[in-house]
PDB file of C-alpha atoms in Angstrom:
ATOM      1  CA  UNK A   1      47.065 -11.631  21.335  1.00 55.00           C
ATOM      2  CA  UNK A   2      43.325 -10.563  21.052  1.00 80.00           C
ATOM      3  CA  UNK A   3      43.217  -8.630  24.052  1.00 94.00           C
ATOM      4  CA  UNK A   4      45.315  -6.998  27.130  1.00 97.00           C
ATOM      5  CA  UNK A   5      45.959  -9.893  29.328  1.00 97.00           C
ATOM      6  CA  UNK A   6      47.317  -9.069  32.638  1.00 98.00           C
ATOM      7  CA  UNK A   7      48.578 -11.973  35.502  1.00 97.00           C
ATOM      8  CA  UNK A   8      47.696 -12.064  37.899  1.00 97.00           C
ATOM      9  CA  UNK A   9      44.585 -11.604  38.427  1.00 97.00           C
ATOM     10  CA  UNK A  10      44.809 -11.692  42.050  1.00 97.00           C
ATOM     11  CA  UNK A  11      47.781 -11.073  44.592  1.00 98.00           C
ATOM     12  CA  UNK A  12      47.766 -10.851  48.249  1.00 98.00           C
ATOM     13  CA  UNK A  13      50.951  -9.679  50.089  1.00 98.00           C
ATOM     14  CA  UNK A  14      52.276  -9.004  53.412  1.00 97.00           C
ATOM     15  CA  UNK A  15      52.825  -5.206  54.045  1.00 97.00           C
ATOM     16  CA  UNK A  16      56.888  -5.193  53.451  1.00 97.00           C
ATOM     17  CA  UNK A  17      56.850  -7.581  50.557  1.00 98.00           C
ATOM     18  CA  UNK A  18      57.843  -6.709  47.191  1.00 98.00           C
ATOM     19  CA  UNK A  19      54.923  -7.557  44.164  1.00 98.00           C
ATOM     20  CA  UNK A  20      55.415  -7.697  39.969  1.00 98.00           C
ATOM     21  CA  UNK A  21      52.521  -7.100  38.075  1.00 98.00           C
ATOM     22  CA  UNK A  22      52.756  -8.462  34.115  1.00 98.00           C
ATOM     23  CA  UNK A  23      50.807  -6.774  31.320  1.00 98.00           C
ATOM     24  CA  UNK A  24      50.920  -8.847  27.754  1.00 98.00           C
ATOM     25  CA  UNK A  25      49.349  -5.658  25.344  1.00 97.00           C
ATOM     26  CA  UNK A  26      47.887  -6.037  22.183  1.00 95.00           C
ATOM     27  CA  UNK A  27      50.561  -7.268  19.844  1.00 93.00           C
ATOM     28  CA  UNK A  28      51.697  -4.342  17.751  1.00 90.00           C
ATOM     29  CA  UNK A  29      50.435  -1.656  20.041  1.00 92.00           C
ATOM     30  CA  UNK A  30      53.019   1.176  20.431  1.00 92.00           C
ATOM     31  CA  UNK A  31      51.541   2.473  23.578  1.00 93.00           C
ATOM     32  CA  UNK A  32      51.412   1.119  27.336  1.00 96.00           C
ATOM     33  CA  UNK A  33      49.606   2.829  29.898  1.00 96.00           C
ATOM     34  CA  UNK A  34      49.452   1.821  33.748  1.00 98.00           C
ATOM     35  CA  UNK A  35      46.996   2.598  35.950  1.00 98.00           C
ATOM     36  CA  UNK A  36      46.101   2.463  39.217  1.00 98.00           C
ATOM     37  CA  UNK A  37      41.549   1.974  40.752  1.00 97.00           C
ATOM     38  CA  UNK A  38      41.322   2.333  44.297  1.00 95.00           C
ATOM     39  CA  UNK A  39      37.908   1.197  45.459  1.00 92.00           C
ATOM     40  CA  UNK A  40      34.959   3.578  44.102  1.00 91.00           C
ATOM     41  CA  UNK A  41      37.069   5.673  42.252  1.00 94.00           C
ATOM     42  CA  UNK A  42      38.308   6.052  38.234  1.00 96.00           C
ATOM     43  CA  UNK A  43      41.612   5.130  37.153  1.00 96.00           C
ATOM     44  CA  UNK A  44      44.055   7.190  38.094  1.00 96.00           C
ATOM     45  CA  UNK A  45      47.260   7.425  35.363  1.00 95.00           C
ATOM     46  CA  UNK A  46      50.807   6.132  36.656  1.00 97.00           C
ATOM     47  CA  UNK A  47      53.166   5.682  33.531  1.00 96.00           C
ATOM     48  CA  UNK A  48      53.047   5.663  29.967  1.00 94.00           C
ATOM     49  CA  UNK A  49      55.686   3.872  27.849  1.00 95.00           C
ATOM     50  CA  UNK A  50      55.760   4.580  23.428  1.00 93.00           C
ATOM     51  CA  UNK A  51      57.751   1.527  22.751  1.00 94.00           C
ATOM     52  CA  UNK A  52      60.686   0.827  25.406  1.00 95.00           C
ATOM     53  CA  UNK A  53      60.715   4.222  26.212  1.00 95.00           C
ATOM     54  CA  UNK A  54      58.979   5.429  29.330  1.00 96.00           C
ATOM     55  CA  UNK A  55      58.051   8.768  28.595  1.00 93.00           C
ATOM     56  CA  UNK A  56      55.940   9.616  31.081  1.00 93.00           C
ATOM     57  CA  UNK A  57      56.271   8.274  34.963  1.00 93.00           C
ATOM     58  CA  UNK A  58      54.637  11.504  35.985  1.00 93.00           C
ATOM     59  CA  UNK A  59      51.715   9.310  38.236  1.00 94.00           C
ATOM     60  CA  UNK A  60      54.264   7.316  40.134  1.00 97.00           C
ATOM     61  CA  UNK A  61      53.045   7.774  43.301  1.00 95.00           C
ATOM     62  CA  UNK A  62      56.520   6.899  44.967  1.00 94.00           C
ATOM     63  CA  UNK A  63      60.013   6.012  44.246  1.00 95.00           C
ATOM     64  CA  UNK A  64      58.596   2.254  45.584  1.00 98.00           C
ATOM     65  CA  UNK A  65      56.612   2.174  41.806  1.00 98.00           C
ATOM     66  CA  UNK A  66      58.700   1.166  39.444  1.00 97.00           C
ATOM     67  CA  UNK A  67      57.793   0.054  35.521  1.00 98.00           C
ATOM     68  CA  UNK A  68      59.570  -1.122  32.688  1.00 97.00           C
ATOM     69  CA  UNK A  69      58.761  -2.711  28.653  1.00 97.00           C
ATOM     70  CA  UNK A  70      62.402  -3.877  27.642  1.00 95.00           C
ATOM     71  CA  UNK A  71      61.764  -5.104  24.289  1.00 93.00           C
ATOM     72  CA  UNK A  72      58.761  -2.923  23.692  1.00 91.00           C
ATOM     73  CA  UNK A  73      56.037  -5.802  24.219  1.00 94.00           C
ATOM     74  CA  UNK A  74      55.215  -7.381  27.785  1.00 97.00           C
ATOM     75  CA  UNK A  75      55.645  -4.897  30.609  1.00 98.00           C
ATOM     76  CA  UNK A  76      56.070  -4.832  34.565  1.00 98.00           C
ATOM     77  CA  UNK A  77      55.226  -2.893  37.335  1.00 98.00           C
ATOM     78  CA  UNK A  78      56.870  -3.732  40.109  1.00 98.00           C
ATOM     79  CA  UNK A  79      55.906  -2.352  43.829  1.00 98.00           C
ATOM     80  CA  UNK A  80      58.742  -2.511  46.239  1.00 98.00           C
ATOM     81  CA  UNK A  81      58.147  -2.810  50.226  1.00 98.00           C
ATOM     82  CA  UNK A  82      54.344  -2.623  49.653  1.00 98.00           C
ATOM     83  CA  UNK A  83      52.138  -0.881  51.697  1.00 97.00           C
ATOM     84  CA  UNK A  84      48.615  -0.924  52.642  1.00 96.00           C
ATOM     85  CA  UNK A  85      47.759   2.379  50.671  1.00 96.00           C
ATOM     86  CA  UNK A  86      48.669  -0.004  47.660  1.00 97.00           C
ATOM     87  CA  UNK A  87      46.095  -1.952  47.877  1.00 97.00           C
ATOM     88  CA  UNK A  88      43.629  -1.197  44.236  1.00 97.00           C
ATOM     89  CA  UNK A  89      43.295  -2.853  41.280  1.00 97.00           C
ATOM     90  CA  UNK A  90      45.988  -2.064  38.817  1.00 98.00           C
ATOM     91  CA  UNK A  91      45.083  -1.550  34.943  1.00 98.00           C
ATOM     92  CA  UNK A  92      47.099  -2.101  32.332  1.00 98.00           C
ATOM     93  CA  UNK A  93      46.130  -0.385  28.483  1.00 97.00           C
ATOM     94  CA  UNK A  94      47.563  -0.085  25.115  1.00 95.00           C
ATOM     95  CA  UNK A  95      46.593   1.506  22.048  1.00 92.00           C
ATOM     96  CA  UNK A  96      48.181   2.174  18.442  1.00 87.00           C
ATOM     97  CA  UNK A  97      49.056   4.896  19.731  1.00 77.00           C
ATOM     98  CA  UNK A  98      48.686   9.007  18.270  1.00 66.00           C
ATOM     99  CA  UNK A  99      47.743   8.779  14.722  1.00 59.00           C
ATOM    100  CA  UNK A 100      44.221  10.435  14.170  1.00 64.00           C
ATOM    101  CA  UNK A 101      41.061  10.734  15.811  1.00 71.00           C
ATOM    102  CA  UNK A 102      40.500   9.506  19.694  1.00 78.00           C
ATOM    103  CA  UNK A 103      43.480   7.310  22.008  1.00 81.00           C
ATOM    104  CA  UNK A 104      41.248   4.694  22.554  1.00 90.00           C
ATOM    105  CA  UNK A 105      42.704   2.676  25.335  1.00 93.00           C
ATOM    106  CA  UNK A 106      42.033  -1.176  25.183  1.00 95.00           C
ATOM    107  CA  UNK A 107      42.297  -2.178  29.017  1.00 97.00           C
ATOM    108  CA  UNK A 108      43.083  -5.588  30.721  1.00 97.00           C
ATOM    109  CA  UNK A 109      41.035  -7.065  33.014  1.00 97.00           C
ATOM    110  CA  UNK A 110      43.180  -5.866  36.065  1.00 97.00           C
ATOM    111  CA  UNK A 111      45.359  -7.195  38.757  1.00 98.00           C
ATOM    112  CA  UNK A 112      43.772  -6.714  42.197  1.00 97.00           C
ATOM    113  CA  UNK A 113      46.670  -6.571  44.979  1.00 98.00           C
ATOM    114  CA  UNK A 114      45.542  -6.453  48.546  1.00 98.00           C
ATOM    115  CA  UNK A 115      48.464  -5.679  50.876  1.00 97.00           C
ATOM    116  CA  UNK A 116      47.618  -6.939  54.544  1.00 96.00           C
TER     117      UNK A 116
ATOM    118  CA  UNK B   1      42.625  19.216  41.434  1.00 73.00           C
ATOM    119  CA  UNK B   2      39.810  16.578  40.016  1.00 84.00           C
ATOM    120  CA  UNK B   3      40.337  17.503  35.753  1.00 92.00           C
ATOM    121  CA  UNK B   4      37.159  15.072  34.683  1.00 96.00           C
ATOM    122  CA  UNK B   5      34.291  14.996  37.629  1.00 96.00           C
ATOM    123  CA  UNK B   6      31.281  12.549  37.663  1.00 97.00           C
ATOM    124  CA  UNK B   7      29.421  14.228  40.322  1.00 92.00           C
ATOM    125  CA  UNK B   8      26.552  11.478  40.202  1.00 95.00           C
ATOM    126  CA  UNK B   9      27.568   8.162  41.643  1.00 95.00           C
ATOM    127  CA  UNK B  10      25.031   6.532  40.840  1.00 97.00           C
ATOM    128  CA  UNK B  11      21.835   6.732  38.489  1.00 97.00           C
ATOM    129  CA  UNK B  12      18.372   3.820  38.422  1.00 98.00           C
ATOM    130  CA  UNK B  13      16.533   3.733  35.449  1.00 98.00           C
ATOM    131  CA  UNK B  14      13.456   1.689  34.071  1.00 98.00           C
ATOM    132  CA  UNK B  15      13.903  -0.585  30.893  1.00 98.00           C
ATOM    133  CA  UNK B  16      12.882   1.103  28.117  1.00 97.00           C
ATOM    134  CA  UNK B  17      13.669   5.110  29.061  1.00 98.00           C
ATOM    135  CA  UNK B  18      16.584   7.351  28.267  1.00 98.00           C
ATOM    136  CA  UNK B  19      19.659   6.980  30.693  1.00 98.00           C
ATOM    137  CA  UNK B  20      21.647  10.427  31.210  1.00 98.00           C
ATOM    138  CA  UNK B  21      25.209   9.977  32.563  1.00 98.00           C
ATOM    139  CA  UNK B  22      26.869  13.381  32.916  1.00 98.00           C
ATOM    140  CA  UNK B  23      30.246  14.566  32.769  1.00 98.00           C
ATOM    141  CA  UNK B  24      32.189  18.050  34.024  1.00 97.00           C
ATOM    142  CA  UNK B  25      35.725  18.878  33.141  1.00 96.00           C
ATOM    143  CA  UNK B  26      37.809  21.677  33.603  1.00 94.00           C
ATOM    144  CA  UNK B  27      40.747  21.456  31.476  1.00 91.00           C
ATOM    145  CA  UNK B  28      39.809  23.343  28.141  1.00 90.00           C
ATOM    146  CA  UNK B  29      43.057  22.045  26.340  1.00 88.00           C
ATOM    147  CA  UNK B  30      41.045  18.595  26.083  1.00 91.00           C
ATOM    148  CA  UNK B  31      40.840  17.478  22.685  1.00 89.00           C
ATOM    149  CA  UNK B  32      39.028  14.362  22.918  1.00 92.00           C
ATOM    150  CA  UNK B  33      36.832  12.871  25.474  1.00 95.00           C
ATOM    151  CA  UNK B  34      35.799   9.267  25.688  1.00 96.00           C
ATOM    152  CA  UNK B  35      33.184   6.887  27.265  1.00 98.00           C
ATOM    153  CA  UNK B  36      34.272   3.612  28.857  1.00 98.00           C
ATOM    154  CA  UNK B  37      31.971   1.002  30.301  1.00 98.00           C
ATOM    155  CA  UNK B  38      32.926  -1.298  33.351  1.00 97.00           C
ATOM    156  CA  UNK B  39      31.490  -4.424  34.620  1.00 96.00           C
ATOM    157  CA  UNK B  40      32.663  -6.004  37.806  1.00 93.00           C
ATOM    158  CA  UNK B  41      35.964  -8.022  37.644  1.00 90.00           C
ATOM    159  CA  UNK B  42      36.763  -6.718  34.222  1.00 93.00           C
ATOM    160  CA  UNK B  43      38.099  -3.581  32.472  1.00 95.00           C
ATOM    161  CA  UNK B  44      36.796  -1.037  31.464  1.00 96.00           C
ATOM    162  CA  UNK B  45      35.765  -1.012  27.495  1.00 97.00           C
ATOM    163  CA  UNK B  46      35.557   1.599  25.362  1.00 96.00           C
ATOM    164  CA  UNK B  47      31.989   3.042  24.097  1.00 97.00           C
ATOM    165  CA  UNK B  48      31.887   5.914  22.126  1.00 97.00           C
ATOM    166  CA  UNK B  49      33.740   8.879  21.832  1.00 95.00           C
ATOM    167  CA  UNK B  50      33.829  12.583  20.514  1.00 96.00           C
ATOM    168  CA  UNK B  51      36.110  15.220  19.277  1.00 93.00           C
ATOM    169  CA  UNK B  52      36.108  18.846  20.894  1.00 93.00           C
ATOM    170  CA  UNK B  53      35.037  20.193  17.650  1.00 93.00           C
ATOM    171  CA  UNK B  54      31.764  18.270  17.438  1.00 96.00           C
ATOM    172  CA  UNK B  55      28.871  19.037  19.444  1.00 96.00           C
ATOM    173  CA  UNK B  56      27.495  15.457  18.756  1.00 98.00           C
ATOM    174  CA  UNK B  57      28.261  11.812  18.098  1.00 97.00           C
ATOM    175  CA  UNK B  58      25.926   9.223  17.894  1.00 98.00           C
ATOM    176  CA  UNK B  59      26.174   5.045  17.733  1.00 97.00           C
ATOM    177  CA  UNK B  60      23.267   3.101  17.757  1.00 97.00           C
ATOM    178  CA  UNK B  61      21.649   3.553  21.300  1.00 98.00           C
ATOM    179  CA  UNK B  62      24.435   5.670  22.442  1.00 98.00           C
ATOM    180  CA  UNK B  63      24.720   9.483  21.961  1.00 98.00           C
ATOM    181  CA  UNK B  64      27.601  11.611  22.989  1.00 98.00           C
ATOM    182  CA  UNK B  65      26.900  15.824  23.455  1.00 98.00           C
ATOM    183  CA  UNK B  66      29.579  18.047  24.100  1.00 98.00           C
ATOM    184  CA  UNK B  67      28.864  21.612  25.687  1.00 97.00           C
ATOM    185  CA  UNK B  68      32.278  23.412  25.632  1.00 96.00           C
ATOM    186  CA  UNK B  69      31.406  26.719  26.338  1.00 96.00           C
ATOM    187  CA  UNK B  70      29.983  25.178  29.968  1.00 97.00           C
ATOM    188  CA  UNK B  71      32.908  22.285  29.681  1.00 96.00           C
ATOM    189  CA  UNK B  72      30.073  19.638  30.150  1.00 97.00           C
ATOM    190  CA  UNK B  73      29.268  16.433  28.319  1.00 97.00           C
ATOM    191  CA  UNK B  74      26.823  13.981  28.744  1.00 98.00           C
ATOM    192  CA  UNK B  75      26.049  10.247  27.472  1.00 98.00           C
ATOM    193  CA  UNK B  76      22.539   9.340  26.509  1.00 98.00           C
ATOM    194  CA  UNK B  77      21.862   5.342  26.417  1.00 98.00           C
ATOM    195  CA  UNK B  78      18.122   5.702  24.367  1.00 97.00           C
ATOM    196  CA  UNK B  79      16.163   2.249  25.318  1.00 98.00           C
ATOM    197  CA  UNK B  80      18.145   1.521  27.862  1.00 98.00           C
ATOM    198  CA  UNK B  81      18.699  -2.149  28.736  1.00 97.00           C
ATOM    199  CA  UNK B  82      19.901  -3.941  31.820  1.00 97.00           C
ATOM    200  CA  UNK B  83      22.810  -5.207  30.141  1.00 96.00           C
ATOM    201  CA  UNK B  84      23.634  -1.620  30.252  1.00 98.00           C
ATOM    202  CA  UNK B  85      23.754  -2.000  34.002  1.00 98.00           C
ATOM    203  CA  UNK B  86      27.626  -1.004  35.049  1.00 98.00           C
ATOM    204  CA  UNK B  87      29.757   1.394  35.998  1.00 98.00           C
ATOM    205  CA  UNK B  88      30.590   4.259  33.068  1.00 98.00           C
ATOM    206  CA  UNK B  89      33.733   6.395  33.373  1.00 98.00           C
ATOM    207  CA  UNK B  90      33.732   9.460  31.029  1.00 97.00           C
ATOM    208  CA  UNK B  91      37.448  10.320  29.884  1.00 96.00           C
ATOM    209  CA  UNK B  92      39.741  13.383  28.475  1.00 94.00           C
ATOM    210  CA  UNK B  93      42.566  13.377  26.392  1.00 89.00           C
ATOM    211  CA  UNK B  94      44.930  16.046  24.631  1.00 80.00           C
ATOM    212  CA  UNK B  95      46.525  18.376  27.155  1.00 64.00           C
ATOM    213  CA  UNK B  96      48.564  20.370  24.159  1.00 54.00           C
ATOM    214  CA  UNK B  97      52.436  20.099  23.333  1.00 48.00           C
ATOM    215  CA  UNK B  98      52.564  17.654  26.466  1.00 55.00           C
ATOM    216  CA  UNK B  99      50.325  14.652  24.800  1.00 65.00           C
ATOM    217  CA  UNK B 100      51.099  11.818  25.160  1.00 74.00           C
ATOM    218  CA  UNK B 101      47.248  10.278  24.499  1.00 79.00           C
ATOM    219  CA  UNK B 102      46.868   9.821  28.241  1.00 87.00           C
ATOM    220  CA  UNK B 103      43.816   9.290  29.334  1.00 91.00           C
ATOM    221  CA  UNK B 104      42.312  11.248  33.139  1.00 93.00           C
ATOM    222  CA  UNK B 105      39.166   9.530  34.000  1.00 96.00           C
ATOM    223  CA  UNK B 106      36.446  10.618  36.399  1.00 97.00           C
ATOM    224  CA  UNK B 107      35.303   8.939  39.054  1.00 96.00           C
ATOM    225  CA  UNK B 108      32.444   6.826  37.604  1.00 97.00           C
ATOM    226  CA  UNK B 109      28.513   6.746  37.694  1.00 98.00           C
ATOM    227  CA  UNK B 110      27.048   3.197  38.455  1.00 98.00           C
ATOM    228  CA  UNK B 111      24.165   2.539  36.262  1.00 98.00           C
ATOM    229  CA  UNK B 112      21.033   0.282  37.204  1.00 98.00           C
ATOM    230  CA  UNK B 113      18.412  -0.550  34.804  1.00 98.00           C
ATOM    231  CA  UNK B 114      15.729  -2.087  36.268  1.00 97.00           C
ATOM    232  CA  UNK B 115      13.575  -4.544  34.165  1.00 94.00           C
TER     233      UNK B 115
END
């Protein structure tokens, strides 16, 4: 596709509930990124995948994050037993990945989850 | 430990004169370091970038400087507009063996330029 294009755009769940977050990158782009924006703050890294392969879940903030990219295209992040400390807008980025010159990160618009 | 620090939160400017967004880091293993510009309900988008070998890069209204020695860069946005009004994140990249093109953002300076 043209762009990142993330769905949805907007979940609310009950604290306890289990979310999936879908990220359709930029076809051909090797690298994924996930991030997490609370409110007022940057993005903050979570995982990094170079293909299917996640190579980096360093930003996980809990064993309740969990991410995958099967084929190497669309990936999820899926939140288990959500909690109100999840609540943020979650970002989702891919590039070309490391050739030369800058990893310039094209983002998608963001999923917003609110966890009541 | 905050790598990449915005320590403004917010900056007002008048149409027409220079906007200065500034940037601190602390990492000296960074390699690159990006801008990104963010309107509300969308992502953010990149803007201009440099390399930590360059003291300079400049596109069009936008000019980058790097400072190593006092790990500082700033953005310059020369006329600003107020379609430049939005939030700009300044970014680092290339943390040696261990990169992976990640980038750590800071926490954002909200730009206003009034007309």
């Amino acid at each position: 596709g043209a762009g990142v294009s993330q769905s949805p755009r907007y979940k609310v769940a009950k604290r306890g509930q289990d979310v999936a977050l879908r990220c359709d990158p930029i076809s051909g782009h090797v690298s994924l990124f996930w991030y997490q924006q609370a409110l007022g703050q940057g993005p903050e890294f979570l995982t990094y995948f170079q293909n299917e392969a996640q190579l980096d879940k360093s930003g996980l903030p809990s064993d309740r994050f969990f991410a995958e990219r099967p084929e190497g295209s669309v990936s999820t992040l899926k939140i288990q037993r959500t909690q109100q400390e999840d609540s943020a807008v979650y970002l989702c980025a891919s590039s070309r990945g490391l050739f030369s010159g800058a990893n310039v990160l094209t983002f998608g618009a963001g999923s917003r989850l609110t966890v009541l | 430990d905050q790598q990449v620090k915005q320590n403004s939160p917010s900056l007002s400017v008048q149409e027409g004169r220079i906007s200065i967004l500034n940037c601190d880091y602390t990492n000296s293993m960074f390699d690159y370091f990006l801008w990104y510009k963010k309107y509300p309900a969308e992502g953010p988008t990149f803007l201009i970038s440099i390399s930590s070998i360059k003291d300079k890069n400049e596109d069009g209204r936008f000019t980058v400087f790097l400072n190593k020695s006092a790990k500082h860069l700033s953005l310059h946005i020369v006329p600003s507009q107020p379609g430049d009004s939005a939030v700009y994140f300044c970014a680092a990249s290339g943390q040696g063996s261990s990169n992976t093109g990640k980038l750590i953002f800071g926490q954002g300076t909200t730009l206003q330029v009034k007309p």
